[in-house]
mmCIF file of C-alpha atoms and ligand atoms in Angstrom:
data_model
loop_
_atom_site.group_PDB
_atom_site.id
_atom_site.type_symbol
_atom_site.label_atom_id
_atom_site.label_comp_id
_atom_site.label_asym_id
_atom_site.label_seq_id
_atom_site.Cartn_x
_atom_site.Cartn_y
_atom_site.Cartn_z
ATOM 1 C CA UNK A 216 -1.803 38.345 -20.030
ATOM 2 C CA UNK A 217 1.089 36.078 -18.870
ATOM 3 C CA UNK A 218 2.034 36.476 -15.412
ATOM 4 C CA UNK A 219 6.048 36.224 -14.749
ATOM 5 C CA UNK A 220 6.524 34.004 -11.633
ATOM 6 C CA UNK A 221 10.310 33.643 -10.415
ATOM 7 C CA UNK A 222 11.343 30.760 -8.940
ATOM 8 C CA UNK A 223 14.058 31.306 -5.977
ATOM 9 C CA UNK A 224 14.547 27.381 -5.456
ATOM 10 C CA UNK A 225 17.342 28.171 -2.847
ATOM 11 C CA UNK A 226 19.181 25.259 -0.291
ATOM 12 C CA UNK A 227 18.651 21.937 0.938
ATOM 13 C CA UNK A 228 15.389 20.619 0.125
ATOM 14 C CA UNK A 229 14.333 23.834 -1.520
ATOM 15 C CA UNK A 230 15.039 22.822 -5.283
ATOM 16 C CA UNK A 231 13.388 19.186 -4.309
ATOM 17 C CA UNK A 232 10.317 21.007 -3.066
ATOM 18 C CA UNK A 233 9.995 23.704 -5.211
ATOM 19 C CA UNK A 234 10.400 21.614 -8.198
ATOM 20 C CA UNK A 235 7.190 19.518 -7.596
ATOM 21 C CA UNK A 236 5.651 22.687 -7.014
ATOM 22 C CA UNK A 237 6.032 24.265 -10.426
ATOM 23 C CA UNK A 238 5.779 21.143 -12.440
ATOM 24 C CA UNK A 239 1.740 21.364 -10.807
ATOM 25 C CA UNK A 240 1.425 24.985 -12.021
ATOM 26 C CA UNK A 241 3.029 23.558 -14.965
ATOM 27 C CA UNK A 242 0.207 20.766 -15.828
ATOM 28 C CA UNK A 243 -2.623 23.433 -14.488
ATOM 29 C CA UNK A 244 -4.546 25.548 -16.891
ATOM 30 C CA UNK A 245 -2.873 28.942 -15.539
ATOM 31 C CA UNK A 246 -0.899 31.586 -18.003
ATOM 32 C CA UNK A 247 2.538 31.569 -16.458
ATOM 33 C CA UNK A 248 5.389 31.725 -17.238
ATOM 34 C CA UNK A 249 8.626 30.810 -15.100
ATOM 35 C CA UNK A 250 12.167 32.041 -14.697
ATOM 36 C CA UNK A 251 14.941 30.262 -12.060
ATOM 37 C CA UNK A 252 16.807 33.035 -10.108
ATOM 38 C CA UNK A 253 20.053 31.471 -7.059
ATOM 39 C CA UNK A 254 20.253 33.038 -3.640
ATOM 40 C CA UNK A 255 21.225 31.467 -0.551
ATOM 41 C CA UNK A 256 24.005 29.795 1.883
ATOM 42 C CA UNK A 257 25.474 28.063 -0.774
ATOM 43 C CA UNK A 258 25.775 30.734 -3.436
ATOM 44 C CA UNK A 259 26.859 33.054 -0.276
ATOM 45 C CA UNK A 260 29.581 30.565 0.039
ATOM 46 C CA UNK A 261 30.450 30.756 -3.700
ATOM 47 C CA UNK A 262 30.589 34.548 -4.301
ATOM 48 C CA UNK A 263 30.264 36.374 -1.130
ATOM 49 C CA UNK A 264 26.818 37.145 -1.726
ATOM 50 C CA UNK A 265 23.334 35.420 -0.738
ATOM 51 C CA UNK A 266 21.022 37.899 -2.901
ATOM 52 C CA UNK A 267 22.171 39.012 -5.974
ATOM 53 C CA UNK A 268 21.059 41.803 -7.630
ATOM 54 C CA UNK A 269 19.899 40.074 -10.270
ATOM 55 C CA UNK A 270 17.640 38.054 -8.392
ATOM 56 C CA UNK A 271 16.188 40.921 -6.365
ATOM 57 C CA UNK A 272 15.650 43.148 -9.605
ATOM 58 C CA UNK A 273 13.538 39.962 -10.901
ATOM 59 C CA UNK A 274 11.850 39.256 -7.652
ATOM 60 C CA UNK A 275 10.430 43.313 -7.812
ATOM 61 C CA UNK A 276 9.471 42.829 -11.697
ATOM 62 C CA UNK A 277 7.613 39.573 -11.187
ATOM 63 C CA UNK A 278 3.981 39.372 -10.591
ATOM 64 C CA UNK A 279 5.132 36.844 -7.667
ATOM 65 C CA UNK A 280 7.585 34.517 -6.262
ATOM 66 C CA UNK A 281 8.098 31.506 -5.314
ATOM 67 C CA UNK A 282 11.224 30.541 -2.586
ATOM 68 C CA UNK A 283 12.098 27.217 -1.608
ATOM 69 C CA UNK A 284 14.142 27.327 1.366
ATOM 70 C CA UNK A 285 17.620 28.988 2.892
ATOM 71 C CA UNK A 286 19.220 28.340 6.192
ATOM 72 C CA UNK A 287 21.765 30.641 7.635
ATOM 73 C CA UNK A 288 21.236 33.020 5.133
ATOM 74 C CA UNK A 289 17.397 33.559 6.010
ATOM 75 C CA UNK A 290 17.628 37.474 7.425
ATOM 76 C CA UNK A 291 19.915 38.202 3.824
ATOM 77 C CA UNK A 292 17.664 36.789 1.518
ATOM 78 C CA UNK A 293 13.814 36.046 3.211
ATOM 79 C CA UNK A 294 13.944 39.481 5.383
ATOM 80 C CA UNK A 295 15.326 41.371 2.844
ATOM 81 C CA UNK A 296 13.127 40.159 0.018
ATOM 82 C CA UNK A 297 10.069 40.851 2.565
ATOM 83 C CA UNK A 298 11.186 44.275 3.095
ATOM 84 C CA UNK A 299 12.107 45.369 -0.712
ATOM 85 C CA UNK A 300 8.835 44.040 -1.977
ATOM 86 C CA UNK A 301 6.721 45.510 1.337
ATOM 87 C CA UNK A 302 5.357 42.295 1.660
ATOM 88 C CA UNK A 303 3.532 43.364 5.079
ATOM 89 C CA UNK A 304 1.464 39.853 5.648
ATOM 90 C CA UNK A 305 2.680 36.819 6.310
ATOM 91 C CA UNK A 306 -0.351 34.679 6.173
ATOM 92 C CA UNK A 307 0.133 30.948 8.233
ATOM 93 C CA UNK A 308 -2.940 29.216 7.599
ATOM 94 C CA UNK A 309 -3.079 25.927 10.108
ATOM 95 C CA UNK A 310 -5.471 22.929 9.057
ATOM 96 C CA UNK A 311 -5.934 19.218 9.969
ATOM 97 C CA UNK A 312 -5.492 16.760 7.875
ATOM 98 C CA UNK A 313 -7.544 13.844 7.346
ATOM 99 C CA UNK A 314 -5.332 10.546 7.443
ATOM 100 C CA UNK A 315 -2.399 12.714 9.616
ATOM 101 C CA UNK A 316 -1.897 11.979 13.415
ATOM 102 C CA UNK A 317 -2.894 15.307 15.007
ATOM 103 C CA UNK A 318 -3.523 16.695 18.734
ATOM 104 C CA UNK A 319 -6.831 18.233 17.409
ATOM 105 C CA UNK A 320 -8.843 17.498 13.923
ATOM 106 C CA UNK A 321 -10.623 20.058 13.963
ATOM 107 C CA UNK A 322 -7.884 22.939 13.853
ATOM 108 C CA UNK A 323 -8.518 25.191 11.400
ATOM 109 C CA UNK A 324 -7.165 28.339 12.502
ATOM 110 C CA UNK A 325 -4.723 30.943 10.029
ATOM 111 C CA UNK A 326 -2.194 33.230 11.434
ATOM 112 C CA UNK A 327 -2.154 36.872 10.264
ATOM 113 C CA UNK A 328 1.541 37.921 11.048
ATOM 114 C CA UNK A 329 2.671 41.513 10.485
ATOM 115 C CA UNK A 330 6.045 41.259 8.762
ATOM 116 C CA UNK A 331 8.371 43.758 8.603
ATOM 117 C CA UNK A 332 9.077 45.659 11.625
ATOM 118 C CA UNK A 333 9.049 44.219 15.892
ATOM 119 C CA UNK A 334 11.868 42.680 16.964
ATOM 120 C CA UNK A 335 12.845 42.075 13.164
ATOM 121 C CA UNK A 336 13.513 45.523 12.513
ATOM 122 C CA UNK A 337 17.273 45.595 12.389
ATOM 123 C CA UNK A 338 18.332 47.776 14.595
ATOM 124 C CA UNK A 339 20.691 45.517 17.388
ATOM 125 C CA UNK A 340 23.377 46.922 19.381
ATOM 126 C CA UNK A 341 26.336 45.071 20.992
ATOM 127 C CA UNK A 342 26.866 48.110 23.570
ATOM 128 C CA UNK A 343 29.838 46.775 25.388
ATOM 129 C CA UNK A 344 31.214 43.487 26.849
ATOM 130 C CA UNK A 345 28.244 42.398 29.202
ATOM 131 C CA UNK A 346 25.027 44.527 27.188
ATOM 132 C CA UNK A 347 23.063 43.721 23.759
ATOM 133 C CA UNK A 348 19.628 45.302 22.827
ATOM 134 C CA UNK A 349 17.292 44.691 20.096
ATOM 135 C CA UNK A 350 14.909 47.402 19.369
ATOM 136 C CA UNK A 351 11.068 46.260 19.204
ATOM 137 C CA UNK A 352 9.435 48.872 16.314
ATOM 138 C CA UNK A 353 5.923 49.019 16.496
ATOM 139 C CA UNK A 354 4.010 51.586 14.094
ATOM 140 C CA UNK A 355 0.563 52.681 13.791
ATOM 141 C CA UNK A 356 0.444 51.852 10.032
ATOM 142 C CA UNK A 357 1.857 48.490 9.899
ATOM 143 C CA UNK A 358 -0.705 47.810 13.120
ATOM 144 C CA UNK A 359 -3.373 49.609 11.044
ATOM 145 C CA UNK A 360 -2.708 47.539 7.347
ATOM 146 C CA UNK A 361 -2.378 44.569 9.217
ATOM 147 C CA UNK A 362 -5.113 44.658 11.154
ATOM 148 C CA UNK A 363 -6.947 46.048 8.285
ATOM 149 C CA UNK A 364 -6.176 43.053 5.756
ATOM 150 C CA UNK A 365 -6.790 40.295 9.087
ATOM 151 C CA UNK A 366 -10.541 41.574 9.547
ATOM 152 C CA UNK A 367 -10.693 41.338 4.976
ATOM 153 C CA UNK A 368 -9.123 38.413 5.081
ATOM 154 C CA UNK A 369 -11.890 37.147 8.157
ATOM 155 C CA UNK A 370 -14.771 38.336 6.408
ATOM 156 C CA UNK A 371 -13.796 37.344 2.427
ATOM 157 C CA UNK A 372 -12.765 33.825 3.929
ATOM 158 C CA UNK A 373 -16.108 33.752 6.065
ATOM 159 C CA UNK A 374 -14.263 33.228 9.296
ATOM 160 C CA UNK A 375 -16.227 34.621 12.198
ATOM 161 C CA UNK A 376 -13.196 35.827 14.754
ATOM 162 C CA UNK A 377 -10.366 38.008 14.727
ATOM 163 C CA UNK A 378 -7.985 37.621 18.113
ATOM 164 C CA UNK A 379 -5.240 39.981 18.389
ATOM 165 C CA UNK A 380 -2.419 38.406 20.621
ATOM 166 C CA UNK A 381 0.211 40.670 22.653
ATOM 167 C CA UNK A 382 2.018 41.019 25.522
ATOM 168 C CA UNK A 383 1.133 44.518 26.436
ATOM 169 C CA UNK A 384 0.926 43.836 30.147
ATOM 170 C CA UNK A 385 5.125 43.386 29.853
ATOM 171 C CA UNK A 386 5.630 45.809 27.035
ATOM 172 C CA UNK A 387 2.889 48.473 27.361
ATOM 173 C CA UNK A 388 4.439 50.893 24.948
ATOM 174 C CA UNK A 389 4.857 48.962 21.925
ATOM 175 C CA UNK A 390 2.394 46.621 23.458
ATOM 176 C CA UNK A 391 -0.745 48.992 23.454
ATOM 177 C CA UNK A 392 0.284 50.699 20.224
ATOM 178 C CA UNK A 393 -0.249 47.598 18.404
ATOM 179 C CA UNK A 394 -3.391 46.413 20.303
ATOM 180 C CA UNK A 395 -5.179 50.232 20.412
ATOM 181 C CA UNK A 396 -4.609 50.221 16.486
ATOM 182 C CA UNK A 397 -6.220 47.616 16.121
ATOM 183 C CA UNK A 398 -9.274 47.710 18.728
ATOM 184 C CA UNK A 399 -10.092 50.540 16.913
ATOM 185 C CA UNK A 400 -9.643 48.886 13.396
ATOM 186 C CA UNK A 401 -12.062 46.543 14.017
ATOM 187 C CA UNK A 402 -14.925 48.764 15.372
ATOM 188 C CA UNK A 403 -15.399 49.110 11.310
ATOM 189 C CA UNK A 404 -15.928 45.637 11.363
ATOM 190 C CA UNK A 405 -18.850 45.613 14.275
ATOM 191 C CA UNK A 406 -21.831 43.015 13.751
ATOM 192 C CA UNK A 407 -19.673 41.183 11.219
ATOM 193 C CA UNK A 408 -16.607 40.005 12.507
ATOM 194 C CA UNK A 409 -16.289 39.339 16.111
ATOM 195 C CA UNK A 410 -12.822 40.683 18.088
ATOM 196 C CA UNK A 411 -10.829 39.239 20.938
ATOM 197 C CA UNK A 412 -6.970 39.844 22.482
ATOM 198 C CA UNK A 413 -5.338 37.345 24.266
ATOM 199 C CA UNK A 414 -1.531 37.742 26.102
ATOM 200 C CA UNK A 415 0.568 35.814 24.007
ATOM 201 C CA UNK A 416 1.866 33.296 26.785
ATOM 202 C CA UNK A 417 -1.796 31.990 27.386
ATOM 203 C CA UNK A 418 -2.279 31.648 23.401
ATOM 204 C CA UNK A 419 0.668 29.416 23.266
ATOM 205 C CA UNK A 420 -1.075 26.942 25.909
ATOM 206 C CA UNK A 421 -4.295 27.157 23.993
ATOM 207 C CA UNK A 422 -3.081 26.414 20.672
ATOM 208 C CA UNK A 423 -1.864 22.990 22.213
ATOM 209 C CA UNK A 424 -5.167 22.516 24.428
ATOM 210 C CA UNK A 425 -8.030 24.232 22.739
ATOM 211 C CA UNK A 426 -7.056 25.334 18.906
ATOM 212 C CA UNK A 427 -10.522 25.259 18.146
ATOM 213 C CA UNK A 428 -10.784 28.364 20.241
ATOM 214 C CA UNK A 429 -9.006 30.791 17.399
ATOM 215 C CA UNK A 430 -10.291 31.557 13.854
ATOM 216 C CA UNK A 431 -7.831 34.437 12.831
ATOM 217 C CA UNK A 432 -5.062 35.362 14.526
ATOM 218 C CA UNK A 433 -3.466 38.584 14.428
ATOM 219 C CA UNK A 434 0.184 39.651 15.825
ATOM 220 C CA UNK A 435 2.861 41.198 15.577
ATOM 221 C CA UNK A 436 6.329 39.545 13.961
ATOM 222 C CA UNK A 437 8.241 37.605 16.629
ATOM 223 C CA UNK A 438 4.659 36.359 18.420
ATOM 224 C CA UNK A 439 3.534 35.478 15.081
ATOM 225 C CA UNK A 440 6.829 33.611 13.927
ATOM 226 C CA UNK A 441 6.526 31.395 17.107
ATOM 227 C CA UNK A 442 2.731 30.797 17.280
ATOM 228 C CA UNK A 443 2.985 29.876 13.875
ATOM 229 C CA UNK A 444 5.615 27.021 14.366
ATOM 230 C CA UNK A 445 3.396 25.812 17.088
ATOM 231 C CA UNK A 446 0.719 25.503 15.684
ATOM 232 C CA UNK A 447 1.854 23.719 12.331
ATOM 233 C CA UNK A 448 3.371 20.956 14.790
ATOM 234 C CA UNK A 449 0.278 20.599 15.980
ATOM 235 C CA UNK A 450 -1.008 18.804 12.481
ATOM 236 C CA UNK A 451 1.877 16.645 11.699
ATOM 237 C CA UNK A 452 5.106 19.077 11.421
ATOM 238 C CA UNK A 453 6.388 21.808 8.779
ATOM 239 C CA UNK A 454 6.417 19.765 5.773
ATOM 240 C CA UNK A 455 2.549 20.375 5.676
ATOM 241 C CA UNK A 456 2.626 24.212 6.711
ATOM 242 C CA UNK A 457 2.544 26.631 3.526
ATOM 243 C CA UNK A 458 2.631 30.668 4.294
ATOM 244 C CA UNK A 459 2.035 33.400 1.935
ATOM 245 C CA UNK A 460 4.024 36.979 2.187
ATOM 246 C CA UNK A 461 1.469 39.621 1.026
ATOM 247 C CA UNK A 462 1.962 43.560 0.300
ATOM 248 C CA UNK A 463 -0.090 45.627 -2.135
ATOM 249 C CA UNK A 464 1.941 45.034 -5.526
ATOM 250 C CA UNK A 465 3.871 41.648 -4.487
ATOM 251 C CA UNK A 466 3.460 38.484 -3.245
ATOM 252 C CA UNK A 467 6.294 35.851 -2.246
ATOM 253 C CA UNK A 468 4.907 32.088 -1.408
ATOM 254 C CA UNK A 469 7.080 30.026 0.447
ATOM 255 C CA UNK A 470 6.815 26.877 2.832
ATOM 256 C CA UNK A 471 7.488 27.183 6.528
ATOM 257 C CA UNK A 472 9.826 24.572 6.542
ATOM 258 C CA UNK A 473 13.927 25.466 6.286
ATOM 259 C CA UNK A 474 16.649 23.536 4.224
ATOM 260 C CA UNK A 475 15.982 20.170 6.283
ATOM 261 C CA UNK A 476 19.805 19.527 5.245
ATOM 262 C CA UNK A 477 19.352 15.883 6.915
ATOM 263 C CA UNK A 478 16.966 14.831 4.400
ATOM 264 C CA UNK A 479 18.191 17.027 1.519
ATOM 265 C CA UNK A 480 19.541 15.625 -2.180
ATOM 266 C CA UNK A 481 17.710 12.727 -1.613
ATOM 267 C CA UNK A 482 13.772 13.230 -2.873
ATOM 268 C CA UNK A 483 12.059 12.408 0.089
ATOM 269 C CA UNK A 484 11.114 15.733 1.038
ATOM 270 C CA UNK A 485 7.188 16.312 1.820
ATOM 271 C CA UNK A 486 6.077 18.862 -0.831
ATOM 272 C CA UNK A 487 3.029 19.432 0.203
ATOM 273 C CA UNK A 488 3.721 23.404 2.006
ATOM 274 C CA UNK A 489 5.564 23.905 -1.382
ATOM 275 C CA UNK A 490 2.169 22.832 -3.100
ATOM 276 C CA UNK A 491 -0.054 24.403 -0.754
ATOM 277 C CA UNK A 492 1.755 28.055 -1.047
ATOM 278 C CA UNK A 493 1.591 28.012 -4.471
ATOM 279 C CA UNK A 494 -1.855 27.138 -3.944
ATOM 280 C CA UNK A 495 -1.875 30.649 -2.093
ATOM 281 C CA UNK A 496 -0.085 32.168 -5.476
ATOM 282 C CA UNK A 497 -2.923 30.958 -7.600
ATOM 283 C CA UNK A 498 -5.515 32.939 -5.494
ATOM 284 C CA UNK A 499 -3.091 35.855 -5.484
ATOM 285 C CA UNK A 500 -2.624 36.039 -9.416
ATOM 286 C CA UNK A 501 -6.232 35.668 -9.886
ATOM 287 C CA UNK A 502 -6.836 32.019 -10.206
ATOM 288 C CA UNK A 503 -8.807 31.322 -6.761
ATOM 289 C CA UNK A 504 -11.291 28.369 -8.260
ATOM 290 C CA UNK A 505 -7.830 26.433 -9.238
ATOM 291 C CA UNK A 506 -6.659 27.594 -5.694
ATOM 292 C CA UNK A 507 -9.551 26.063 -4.090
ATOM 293 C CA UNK A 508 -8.864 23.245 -6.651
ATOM 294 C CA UNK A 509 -5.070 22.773 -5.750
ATOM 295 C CA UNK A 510 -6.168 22.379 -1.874
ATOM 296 C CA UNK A 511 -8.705 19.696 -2.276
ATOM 297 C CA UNK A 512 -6.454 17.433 -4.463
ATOM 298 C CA UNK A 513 -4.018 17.582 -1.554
ATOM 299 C CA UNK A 514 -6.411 16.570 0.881
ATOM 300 C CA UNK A 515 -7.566 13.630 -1.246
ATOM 301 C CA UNK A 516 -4.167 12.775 -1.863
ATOM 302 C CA UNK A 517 -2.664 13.110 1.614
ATOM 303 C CA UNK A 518 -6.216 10.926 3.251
ATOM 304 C CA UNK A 519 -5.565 9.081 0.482
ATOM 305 C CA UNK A 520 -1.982 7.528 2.003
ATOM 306 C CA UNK A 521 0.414 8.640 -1.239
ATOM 307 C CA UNK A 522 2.585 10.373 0.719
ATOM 308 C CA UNK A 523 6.495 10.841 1.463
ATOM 309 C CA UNK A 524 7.946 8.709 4.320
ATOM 310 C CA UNK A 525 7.215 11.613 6.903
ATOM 311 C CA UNK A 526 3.890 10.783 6.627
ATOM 312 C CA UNK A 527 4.252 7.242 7.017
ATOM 313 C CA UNK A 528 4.222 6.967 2.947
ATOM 314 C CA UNK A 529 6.540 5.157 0.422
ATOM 315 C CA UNK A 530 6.002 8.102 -2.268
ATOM 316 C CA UNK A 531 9.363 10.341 -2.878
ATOM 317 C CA UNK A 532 8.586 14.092 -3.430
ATOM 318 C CA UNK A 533 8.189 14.208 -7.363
ATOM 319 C CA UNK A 534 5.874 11.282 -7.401
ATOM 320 C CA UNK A 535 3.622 13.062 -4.040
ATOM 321 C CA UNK A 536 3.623 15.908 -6.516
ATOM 322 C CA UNK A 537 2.759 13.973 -9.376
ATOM 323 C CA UNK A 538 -0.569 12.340 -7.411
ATOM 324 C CA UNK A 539 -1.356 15.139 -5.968
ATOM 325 C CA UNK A 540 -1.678 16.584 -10.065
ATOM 326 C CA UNK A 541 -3.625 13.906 -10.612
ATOM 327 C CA UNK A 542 -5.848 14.503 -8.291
ATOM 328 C CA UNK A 543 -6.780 18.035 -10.435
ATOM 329 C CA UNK A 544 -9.229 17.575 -13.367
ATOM 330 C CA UNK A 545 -6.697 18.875 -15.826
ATOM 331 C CA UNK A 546 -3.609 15.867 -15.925
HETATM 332 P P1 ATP B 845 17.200 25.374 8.607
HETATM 333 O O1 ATP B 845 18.517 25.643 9.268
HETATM 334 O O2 ATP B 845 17.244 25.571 7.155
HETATM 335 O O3 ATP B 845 16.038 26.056 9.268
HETATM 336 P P2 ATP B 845 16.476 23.006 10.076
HETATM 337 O O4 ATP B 845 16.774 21.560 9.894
HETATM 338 O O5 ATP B 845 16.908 23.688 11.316
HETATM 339 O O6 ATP B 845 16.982 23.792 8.784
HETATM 340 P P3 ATP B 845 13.912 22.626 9.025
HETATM 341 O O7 ATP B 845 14.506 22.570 7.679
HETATM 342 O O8 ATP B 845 12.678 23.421 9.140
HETATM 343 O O9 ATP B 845 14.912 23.232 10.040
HETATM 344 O O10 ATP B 845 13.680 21.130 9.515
HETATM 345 C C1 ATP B 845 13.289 20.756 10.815
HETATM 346 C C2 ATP B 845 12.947 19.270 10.789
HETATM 347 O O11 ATP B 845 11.775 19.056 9.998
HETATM 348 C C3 ATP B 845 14.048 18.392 10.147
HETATM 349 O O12 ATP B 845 14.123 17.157 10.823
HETATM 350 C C4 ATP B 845 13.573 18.176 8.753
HETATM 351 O O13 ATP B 845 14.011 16.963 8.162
HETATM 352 C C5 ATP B 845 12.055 18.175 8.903
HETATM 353 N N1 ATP B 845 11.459 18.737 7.687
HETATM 354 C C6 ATP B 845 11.498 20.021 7.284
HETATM 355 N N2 ATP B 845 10.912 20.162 6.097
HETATM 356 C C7 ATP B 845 10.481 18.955 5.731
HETATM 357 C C8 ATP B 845 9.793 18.451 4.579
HETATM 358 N N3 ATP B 845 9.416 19.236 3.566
HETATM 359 N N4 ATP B 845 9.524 17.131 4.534
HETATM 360 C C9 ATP B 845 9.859 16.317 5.543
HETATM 361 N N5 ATP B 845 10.514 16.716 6.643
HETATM 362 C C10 ATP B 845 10.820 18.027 6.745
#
C-alpha cells in the first residue's frame, strides 16, 4: 500500500535540503507518495501563524514526515509537532566519516533522547522583576518507554552498551526518577546488553576525549539536545548529523542542522543529514535493506570527495544529492 509522506520543507536551507532528499526517495524503488505542507518563521511572518492547521492535520494522517528546518519558530512548529504526534524518541545517531577531518574515526556512538517532557515541558514562569523558573518534568513512563526502546534499539542494532547520563547528584528528585526507571529497565536486558550511568558534565569531556567509550546513549531532553550537538561537531559539523523523532504510530525525520540563513537561497547547503534522516524514514516505513542501502551510497559518495563546499567539495546540494543517487543500484 502507498505510504503518504508530508514534506514540511520549512526556512532557510530547509527547501534546498529537503528537496535533494525527496528527489532520492523519488528515484528509489519505495511506494510513496508525497504532499508539500508551509510552517515556519516566514509563514509566521505572513499570517500570524507558524503551524497551520492544515499542516498539523496532515502531519497526524501521514505515515511520516519529513521537516527541513525553522529558526525562531522551532518550539511552535518542531515541539509542537513532537508533542501532537507523541513522538517520544529522538534518535541522534553520531558516525565518522571516511574522507571528513574528525577528532576521532572511530566514533560511532547514537544518542537516545527522550523528547517530550524535562526542561521542555512548557511550564515557565516570569514570577516577578528579579525571578524566572522553568519546571524540569520527569515521569516514570517517558523514563520507562525510553529506556525501553534504547535497550531495543541496542540489541536490534547489535550494539553492546546502554549508558544512561544524568545529573542526579545536583537534581536528585527528577534526577533519580529518571535513572531508577531505568536501572531497573534494563535488568530485563541482563547478559545481553551491558548498562552504565555517567553524570552528564563528565560525558561532555568524554565525548571530545574518548567517544569510543559510548555505544548508546540514553537521557533525558535538555542533556540529550546538548550531547547531541557535541557530538555531531565532533565528525565535521551539523550538515552531516540526521535525527529521527519516533513514537508508536508516527515518525518525523529531520536534520539537526537549523535554517543556516548565511548560506540559504544559494544551493550550497550539505544535504547529507537531510539524506541520512530519510534514510531513518525508509527503515521506519518498512524499507530497512534500502535504508542500509541509502547509508552506504553516502559514505561512498562523501570518501569519495563529491561533496558541497563545507566539505571541502565543489558539488552544490542538488548535484551531492544527485551522486549520492547514483551511488544506489536503482538510478
Ligand atoms: P537557526 O537559527 O535556524 O538554528 P543557525 O545559523 O543558528 O540557524 P544552523 O542553521 O544550525 O544554526 O547553522 C549553524 C552553522 O552551521 C552555520 O554557519 C551554517 O551555515 C552551518 N550549517 C548548518 N547546516 C548546514 C548545512 N546543511 N550545510 C552546510 N553548513 C551548514
Amino acid at each position: 500500500m502507498t505510504k503518504q509522506v508530508v514534506v514540511i520543507p520549512g526556512d532557510g536551507v530547509g527547501p534546498e535540503v529537503t528537496g535533494a532528499a525527496v528527489d532520492i526517495l523519488k528515484g528509489l524503488p519505495v511506494d510513496l507518495d508525497f504532499s508539500t505542507y508551509p510552517a515556519g518563521d516566514k509563514l509566521k511572518k505572513e499570517t500570524g501563524k507558524a503551524l497551520p492547521d492544515e499542516t498539523l492535520q496532515a502531519a497526524t494522517e501521514a505515515d511520516a514526515v519529513l521537516l527541513g528546518a525553522v529558526g525562531n519558530t522551532a518550539a511552535e512548529v518542531v515541539i509542537r509537532l513532537r508533542q501532537e504526534l507523541d513522538t517520544f524518541v529522538n534518535l541522534r545517531p553520531t558516525k565518522a566519516f571516511s574522507g571528513v577531518d574528525c577528532i576521532n574515526p572511530n566514533t560511532d556512538l547514537v544518542i537516545v533522547r527522550e523528547n517530550t517532557e524535562c526542561l521542555y515541558s512548557g511550564i515557565e514562569h516570569d514570577l516577578s522583576d528579579n525571578v524566572t523558573t522553568a519546571t524540569r518534568v520527569i515521569t516514570k513512563r517517558a523514563s520507562e518507554r525510553i529506556a525501553r526502546y534504547a535497550f531495543d534499539y541496542a540489541r536490534a542494532e547489535g550494539r553492546s552498551r546502554v549508558t544512561a547520563i544524568h545529573k542526579n547528584n545536583v537534581l536528585p528528585v527528577t534526577g533519580n526518577r529518571f535513572l531508577d526507571t531505568v536501572e531497573e529497565v534494563s535488568e530485563e536486558y541482563e547478559g545481553e546488553v551491558e548498562y552504565e550511568d555517567l553524570l552528564v558534565d563528565a560525558t561532555a569531556m568524554y565525548i571530545v576525549m574518548d567517544p569510543e567509550r559510548f555505544d548508546v546513549i540514553v537521557t533525558t531532553n535538555l542533556f540529550g539536545d546538548i550531547l547531541s550537538d557535541e557530538a555531531a561537531g565532533l565528525v565535521g559539523g551539523l550538515g552531516l548529523s540526521p535525527s529521527a523523532n519516533i513514537g508508536d504510530d508516527h515518525g518525523i525525520f529531520e536534520p539537526v542542522h537549523g535554517t543556516a540563513p548565511d548560506i540559504a537561497g544559494e544551493n550550497v547547503a550539505n544535504p547529507t543529514a537531510a539524506i541520512l534522516s530519510v534514510g531513518y524514514m525508509l527503515k521506519f516505513l518498512g524499507y530497512p535493506e534500502l535504508a542500509t542501502e541509502l547509508e552506504t551510497a553516502v559514505d561512498e559518495t562523501i570518501a569519495a570527495g563529491q561533496t558541497t563546499l563545507d566539505l571541502g567539495g565543489d558539488l552544490s546540494t542538488t548535484e551531492m544529492g544527485q551522486a549520492v543517487l547514483e551511488r544506489t543500484d536503482y538510478e
